[in-house]
PDB file of C-alpha atoms in Angstrom:
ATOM      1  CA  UNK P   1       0.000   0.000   0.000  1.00  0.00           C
ATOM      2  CA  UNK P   2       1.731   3.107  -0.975  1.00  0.00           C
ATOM      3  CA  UNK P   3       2.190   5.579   1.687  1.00  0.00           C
ATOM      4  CA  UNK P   4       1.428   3.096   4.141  1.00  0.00           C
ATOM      5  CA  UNK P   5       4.613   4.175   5.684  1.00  0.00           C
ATOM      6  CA  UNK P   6       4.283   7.733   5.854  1.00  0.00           C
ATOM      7  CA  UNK P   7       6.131   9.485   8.565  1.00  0.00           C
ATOM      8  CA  UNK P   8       8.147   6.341  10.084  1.00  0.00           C
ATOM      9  CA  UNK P   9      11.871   6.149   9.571  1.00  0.00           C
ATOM     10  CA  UNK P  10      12.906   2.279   8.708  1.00  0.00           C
ATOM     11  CA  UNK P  11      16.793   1.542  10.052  1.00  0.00           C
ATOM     12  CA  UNK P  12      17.777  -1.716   7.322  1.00  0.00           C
ATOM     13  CA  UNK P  13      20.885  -3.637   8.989  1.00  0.00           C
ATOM     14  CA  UNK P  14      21.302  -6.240   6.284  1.00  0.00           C
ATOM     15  CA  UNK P  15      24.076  -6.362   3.350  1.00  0.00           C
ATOM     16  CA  UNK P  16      24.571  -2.656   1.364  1.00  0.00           C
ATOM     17  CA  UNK P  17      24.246  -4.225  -1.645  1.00  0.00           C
ATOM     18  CA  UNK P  18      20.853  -5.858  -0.781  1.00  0.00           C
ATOM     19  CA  UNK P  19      19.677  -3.123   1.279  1.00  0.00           C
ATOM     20  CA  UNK P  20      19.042  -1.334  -1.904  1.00  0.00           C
ATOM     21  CA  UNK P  21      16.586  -2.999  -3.099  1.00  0.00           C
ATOM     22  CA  UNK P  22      14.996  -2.949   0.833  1.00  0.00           C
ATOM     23  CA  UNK P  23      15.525   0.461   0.876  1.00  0.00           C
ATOM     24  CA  UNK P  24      13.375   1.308  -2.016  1.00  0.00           C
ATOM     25  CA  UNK P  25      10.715  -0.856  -1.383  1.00  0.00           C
ATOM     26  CA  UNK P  26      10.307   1.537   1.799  1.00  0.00           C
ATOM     27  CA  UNK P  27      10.523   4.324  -0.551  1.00  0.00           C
ATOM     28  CA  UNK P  28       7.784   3.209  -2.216  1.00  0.00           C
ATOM     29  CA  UNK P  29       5.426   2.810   0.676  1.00  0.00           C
ATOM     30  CA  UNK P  30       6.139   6.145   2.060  1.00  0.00           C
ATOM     31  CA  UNK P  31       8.926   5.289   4.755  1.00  0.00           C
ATOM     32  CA  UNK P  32      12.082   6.894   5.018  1.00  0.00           C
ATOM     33  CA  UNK P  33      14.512   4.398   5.020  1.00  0.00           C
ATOM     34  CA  UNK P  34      18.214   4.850   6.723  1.00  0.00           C
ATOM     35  CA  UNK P  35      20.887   2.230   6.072  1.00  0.00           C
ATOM     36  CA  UNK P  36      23.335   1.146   8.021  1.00  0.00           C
ATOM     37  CA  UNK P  37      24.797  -2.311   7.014  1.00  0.00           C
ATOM     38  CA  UNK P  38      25.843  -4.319   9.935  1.00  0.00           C
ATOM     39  CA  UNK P  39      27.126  -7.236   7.883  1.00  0.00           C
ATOM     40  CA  UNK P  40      28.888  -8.104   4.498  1.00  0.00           C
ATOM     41  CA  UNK P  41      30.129 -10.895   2.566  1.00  0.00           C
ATOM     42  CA  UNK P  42      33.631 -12.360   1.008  1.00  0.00           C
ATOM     43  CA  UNK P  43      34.081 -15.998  -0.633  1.00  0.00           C
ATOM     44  CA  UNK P  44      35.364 -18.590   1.023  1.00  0.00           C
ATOM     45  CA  UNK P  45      39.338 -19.045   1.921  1.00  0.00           C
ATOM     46  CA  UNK P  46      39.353 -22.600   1.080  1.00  0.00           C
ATOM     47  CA  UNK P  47      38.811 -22.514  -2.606  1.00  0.00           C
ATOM     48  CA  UNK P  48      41.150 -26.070  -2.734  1.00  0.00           C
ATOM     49  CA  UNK P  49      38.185 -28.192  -1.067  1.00  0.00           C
ATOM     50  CA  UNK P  50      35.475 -26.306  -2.715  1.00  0.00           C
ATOM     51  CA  UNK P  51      37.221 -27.228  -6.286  1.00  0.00           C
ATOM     52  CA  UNK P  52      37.628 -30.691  -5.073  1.00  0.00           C
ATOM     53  CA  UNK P  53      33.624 -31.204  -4.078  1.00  0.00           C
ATOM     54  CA  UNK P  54      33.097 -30.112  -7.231  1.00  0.00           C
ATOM     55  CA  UNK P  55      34.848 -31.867  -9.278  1.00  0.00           C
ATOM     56  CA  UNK P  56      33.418 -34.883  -7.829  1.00  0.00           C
ATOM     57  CA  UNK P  57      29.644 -33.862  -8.742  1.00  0.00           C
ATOM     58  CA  UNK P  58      27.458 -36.349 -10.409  1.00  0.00           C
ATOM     59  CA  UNK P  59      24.743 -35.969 -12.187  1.00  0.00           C
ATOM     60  CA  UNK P  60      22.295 -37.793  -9.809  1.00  0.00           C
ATOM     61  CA  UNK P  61      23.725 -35.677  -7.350  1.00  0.00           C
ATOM     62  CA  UNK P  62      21.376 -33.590  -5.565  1.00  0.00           C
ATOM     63  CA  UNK P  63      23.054 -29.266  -4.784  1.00  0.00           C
ATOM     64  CA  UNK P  64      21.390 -27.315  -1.822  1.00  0.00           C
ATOM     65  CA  UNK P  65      21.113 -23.352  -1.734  1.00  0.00           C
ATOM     66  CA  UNK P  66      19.493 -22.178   1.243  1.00  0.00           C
ATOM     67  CA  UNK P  67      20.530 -18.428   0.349  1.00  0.00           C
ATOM     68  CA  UNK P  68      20.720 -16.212  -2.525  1.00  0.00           C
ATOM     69  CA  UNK P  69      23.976 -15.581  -1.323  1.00  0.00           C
ATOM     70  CA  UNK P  70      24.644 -19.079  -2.152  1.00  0.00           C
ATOM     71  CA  UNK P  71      23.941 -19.112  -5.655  1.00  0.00           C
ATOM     72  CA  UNK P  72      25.736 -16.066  -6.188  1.00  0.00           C
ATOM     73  CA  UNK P  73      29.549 -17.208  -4.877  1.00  0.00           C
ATOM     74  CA  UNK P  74      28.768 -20.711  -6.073  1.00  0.00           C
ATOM     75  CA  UNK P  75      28.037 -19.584 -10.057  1.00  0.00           C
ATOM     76  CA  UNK P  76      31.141 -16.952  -9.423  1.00  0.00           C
ATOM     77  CA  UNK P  77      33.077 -19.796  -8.326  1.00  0.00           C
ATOM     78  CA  UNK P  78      32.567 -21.591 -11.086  1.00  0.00           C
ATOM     79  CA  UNK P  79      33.085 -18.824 -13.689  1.00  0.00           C
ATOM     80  CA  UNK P  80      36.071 -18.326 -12.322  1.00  0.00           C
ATOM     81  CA  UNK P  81      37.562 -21.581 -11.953  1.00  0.00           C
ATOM     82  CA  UNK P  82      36.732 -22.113 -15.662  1.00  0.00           C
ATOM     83  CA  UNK P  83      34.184 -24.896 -14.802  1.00  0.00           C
ATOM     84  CA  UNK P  84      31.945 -25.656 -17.548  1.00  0.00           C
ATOM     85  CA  UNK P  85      28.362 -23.842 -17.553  1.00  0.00           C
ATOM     86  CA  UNK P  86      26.401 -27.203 -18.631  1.00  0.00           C
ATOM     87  CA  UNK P  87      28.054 -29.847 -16.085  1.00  0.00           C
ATOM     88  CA  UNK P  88      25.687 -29.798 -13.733  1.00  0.00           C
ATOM     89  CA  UNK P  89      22.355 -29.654 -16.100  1.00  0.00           C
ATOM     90  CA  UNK P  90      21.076 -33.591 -14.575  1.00  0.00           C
ATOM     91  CA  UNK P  91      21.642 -32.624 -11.024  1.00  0.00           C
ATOM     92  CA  UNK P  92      18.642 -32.167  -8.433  1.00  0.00           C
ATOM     93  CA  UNK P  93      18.344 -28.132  -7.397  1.00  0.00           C
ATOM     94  CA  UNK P  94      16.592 -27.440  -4.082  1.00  0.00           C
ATOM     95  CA  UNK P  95      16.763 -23.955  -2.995  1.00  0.00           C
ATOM     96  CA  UNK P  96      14.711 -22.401   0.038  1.00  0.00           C
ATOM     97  CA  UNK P  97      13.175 -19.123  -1.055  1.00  0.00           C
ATOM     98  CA  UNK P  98      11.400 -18.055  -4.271  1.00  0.00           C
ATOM     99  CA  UNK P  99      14.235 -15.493  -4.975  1.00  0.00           C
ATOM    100  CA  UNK P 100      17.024 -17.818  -4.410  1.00  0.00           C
ATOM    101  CA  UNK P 101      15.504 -20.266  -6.594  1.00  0.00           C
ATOM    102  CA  UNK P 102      14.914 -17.577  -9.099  1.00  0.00           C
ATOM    103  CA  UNK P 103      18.570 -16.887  -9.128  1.00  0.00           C
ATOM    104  CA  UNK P 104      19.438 -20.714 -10.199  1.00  0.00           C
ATOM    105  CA  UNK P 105      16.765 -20.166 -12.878  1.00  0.00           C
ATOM    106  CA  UNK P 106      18.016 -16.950 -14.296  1.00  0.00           C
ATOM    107  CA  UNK P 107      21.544 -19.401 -14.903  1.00  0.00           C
ATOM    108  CA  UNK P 108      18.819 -21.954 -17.244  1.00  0.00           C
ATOM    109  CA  UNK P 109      18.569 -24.883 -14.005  1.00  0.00           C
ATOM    110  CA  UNK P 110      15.525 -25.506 -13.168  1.00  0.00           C
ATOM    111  CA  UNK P 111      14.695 -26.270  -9.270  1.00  0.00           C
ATOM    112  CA  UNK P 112      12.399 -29.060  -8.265  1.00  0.00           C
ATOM    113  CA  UNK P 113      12.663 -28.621  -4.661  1.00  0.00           C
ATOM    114  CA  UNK P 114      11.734 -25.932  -2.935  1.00  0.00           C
ATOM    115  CA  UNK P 115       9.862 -25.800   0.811  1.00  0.00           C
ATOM    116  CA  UNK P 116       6.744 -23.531   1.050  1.00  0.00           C
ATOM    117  CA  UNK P 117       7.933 -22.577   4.398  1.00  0.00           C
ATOM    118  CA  UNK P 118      11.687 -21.429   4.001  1.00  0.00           C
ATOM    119  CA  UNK P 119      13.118 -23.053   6.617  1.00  0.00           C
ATOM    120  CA  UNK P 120      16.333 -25.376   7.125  1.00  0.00           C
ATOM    121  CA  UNK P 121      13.817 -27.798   8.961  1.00  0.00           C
ATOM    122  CA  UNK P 122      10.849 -27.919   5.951  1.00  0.00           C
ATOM    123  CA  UNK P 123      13.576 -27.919   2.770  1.00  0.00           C
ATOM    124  CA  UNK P 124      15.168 -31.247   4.742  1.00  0.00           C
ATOM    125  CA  UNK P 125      11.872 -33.269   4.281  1.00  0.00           C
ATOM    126  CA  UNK P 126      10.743 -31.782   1.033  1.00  0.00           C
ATOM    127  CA  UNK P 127      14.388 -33.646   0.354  1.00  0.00           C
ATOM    128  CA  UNK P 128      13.666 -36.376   1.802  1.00  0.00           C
ATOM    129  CA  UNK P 129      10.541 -37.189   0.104  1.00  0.00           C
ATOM    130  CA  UNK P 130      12.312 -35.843  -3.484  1.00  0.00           C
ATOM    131  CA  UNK P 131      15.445 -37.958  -4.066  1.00  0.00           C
ATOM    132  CA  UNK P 132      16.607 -41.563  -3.257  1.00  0.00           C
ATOM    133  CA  UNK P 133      18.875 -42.425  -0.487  1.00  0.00           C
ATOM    134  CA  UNK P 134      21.328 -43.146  -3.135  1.00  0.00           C
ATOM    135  CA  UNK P 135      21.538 -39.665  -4.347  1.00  0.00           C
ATOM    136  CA  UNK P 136      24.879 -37.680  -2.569  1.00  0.00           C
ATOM    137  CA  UNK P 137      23.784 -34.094  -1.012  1.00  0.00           C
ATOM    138  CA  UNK P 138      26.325 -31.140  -1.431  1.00  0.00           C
ATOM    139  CA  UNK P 139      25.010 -28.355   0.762  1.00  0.00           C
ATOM    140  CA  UNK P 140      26.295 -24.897  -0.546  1.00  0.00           C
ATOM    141  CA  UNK P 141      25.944 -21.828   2.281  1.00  0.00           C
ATOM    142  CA  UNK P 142      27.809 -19.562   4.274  1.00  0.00           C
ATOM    143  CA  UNK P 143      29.676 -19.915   7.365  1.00  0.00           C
ATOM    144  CA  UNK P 144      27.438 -18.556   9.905  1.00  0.00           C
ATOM    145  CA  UNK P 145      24.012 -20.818   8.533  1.00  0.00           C
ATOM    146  CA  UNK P 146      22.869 -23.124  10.630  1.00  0.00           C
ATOM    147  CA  UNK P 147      23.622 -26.498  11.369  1.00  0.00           C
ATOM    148  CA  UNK P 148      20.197 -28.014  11.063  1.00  0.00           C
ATOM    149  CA  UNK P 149      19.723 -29.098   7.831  1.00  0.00           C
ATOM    150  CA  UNK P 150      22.691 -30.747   7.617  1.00  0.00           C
ATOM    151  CA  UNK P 151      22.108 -32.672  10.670  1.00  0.00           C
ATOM    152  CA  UNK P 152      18.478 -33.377   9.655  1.00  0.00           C
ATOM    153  CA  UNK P 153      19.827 -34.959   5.963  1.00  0.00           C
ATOM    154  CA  UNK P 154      22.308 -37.276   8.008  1.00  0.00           C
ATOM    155  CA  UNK P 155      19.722 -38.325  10.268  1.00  0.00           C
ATOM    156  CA  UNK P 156      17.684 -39.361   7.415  1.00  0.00           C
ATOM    157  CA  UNK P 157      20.088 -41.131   5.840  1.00  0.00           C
ATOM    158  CA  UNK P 158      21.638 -38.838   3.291  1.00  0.00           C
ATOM    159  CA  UNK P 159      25.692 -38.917   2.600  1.00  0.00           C
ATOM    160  CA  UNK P 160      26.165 -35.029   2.322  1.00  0.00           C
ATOM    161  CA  UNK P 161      28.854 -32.619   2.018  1.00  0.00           C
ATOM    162  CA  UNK P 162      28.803 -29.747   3.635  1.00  0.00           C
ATOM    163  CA  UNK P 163      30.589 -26.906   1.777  1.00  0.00           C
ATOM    164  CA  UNK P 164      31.312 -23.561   2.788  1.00  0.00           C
ATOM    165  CA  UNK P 165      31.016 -20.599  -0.119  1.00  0.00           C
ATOM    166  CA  UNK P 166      31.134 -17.311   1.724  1.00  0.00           C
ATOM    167  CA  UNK P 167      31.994 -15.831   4.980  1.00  0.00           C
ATOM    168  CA  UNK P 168      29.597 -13.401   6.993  1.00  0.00           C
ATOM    169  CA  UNK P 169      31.462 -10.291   8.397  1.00  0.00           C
ATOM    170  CA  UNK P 170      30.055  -8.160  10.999  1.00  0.00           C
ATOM    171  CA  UNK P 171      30.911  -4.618  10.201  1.00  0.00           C
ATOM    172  CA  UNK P 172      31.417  -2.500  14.387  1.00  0.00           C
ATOM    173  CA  UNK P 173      31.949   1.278  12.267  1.00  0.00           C
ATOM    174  CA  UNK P 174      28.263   2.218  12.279  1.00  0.00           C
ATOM    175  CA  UNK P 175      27.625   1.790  16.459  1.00  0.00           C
ATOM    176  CA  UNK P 176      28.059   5.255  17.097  1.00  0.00           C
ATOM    177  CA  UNK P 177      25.390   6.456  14.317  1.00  0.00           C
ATOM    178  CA  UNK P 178      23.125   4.158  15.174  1.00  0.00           C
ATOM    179  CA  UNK P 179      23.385   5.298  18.921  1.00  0.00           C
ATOM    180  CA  UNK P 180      22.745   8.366  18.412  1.00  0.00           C
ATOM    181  CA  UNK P 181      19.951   7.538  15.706  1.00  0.00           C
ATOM    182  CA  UNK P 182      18.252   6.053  19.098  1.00  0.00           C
ATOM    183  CA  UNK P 183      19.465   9.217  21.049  1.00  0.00           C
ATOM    184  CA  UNK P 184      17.991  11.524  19.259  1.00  0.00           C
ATOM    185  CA  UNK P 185      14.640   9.095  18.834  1.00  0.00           C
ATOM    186  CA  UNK P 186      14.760   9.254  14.826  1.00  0.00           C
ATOM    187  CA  UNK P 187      13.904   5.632  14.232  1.00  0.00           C
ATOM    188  CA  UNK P 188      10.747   4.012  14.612  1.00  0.00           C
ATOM    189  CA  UNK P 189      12.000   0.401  13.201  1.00  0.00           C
ATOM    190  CA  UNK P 190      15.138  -1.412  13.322  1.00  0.00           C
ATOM    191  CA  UNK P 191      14.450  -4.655  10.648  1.00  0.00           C
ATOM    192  CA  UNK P 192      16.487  -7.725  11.167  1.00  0.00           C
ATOM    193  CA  UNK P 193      16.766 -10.096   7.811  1.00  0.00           C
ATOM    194  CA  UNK P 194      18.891 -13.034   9.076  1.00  0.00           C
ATOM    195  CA  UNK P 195      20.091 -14.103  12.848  1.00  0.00           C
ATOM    196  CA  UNK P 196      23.332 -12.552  11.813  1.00  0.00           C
ATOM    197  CA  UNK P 197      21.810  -8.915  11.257  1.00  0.00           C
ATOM    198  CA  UNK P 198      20.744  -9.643  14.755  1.00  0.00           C
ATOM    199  CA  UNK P 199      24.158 -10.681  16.373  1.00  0.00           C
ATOM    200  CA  UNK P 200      25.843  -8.157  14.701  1.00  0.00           C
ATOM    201  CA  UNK P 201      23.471  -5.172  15.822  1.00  0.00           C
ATOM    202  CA  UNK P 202      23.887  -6.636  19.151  1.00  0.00           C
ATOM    203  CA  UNK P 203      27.767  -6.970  19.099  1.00  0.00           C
ATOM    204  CA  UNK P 204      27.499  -3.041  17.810  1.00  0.00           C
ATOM    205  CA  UNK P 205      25.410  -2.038  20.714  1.00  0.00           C
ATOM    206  CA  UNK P 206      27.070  -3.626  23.647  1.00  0.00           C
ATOM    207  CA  UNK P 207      27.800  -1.673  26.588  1.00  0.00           C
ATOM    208  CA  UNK P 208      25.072   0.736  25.562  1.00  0.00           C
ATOM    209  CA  UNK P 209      21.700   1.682  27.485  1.00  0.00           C
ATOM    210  CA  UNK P 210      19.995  -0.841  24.881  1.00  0.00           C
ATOM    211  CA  UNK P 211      16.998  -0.861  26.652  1.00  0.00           C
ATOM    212  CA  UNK P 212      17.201   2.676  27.539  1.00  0.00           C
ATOM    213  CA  UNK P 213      17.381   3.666  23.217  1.00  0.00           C
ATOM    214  CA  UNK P 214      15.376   0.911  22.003  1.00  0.00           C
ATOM    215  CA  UNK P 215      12.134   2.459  23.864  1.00  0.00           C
ATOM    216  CA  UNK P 216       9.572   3.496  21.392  1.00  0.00           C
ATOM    217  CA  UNK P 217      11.478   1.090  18.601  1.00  0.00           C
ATOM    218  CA  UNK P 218       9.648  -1.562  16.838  1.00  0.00           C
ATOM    219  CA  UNK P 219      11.843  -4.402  16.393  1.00  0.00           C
ATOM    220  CA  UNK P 220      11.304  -5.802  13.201  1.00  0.00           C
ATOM    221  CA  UNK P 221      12.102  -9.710  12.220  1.00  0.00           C
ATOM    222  CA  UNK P 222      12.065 -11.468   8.757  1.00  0.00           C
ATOM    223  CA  UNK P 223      10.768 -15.287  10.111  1.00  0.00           C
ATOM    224  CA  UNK P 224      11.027 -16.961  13.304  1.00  0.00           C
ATOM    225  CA  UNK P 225      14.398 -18.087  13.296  1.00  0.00           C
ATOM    226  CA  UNK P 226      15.574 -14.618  13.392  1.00  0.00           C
ATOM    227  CA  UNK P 227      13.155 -13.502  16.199  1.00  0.00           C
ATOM    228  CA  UNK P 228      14.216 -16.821  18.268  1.00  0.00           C
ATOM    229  CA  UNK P 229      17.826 -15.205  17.948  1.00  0.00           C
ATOM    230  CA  UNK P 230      16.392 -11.848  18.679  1.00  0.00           C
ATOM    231  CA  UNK P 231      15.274 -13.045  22.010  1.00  0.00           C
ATOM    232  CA  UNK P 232      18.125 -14.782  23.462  1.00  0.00           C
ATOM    233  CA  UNK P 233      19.569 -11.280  24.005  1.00  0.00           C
ATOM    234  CA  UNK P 234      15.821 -10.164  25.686  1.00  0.00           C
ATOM    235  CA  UNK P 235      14.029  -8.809  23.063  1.00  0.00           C
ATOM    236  CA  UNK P 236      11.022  -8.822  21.035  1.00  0.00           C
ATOM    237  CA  UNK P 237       9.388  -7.550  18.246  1.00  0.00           C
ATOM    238  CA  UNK P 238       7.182  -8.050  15.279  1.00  0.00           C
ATOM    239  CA  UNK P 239       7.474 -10.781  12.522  1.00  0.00           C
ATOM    240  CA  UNK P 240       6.573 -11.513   8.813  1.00  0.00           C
ATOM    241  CA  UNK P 241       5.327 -14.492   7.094  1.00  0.00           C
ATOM    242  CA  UNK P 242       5.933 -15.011   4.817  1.00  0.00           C
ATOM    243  CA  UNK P 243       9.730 -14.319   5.469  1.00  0.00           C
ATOM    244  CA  UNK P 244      10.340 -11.697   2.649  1.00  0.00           C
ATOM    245  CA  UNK P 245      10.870  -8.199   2.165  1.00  0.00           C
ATOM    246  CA  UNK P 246       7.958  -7.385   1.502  1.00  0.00           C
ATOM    247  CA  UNK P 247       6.069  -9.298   4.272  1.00  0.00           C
ATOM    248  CA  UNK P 248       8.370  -7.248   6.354  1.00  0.00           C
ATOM    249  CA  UNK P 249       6.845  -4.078   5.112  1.00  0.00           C
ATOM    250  CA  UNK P 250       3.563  -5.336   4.842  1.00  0.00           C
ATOM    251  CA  UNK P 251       3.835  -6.500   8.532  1.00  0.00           C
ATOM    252  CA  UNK P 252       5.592  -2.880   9.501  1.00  0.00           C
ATOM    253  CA  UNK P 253       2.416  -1.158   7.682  1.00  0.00           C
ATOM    254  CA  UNK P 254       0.262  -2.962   9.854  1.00  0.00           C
ATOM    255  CA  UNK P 255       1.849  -2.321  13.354  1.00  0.00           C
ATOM    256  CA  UNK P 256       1.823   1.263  12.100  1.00  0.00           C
ATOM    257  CA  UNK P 257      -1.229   1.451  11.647  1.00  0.00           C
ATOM    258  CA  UNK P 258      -2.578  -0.101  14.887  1.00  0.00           C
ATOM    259  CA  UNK P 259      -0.203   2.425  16.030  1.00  0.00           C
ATOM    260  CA  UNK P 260      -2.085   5.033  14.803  1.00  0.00           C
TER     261      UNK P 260
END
């Protein structure tokens, strides 16, 4: 709804490059958006055991995204390692996420699994139920994501490797602005898209009155994983479903005007 936002001042703490795209959405709905990314991304050190797992991909073999991040380092990785661009055309694609399996589309795979619920927990029986026991699993994510699915796979039965593609860094410069963002009461949400916008934002803010700035803040999670991370520091908030963007602003519209 445009100008559903009108008057409240959004704070986006996910990637720079992605909160673009956040950012404008916002726009849109008549928010003022204010970015201040509290995390970024850089490919994997080990590029040796990544080039070895995939050299050993078969074609009944069955790749797992859970990110868009993912799919991005993992087709970058293989441009630039001179892999061929049609070697993988008889593997199994799952992918959590419309957008992330979008992505793996846009490169002419198709995906056949994909959860309704994006979660670790829902993509590892949608698996299950998709592929024979026989198949081999290679599970391409980042190095904070969390250990669930891979344990779930094993439990079932599944021979998977676990490979990591990208590293999550949590970036301490923008503390001070977003103190005094809270100071000066300028911000009427603070939007979380992954657990690691949350420890990050925390890690920022410690040894500062949190409680103290956060009053008259809206706390703002993508899905429930994120809010379960949210409050093991103590805090609570709102939360989309589905988990996108723009159930977050939806959800944000909503809450504002309740507020109202």
């Amino acid at each position: 709804m445009a100008g559903g936002l009108s008057g409240k001042t959004i704070l986006i703490t996910r990637e720079e490059t992605q909160a673009t795209t956040f950012a404008a959405k916002i726009k849109k709905a008549g928010g003022v958006p204010v970015a201040a990314p509290l995390i970024s991304f850089e490919k994997a050190k080990d590029i040796h055991k990544l080039k070895e797992a995939v050299r050993g991909i078969k074609a009944e073999d069955c790749l797992v995204f859970t990110s868009m991040n993912g799919v991005l380092f993992f087709f970058d990785f293989l441009k630039e390692h001179g892999f061929p661009s049609d070697f993988l055309s008889h593997c199994t694609f799952a992918a959590v996420g419309r957008k992330t399996r979008q992505l793996i589309e846009d490169r002419g795979y198709t995906v056949r699994i994909m959860p309704k619920e994006y979660v670790a927990e829902r993509l590892a029986e949608e698996i299950a139920g998709s592929i024979r026991p026989s198949q081999h699993i290679y599970l391409f994510r980042g190095n904070l994501a969390r250990e669930i699915l891979m344990k779930e796979l094993t439990l079932k039965g599944f021979s998977v490797t676990d490979l990591t593609l990208y590293e999550t860094i949590h970036n301490t410069e923008d503390g001070n602005r977003i103190e005094q963002l809270l100071e000066e009461q300028k911000l009427d949400y603070i939007t979380f898209t992954s657990s690691s916008t949350v420890d990050a934002f925390m890690k920022v803010m410690k040894n500062k009155n949190l409680d103290t700035l956060l009053k008259g803040v809206t706390l703002v999670s993508i899905g429930p994983i994120t809010h379960k991370t949210l409050k093991k520091y103590g805090y609570d908030g709102i939360v989309s479903d589905p988990y996108t963007i723009d159930a977050m602003i939806d959800r944000i519209q909503t809450h504002a005007e309740r507020q109202e």
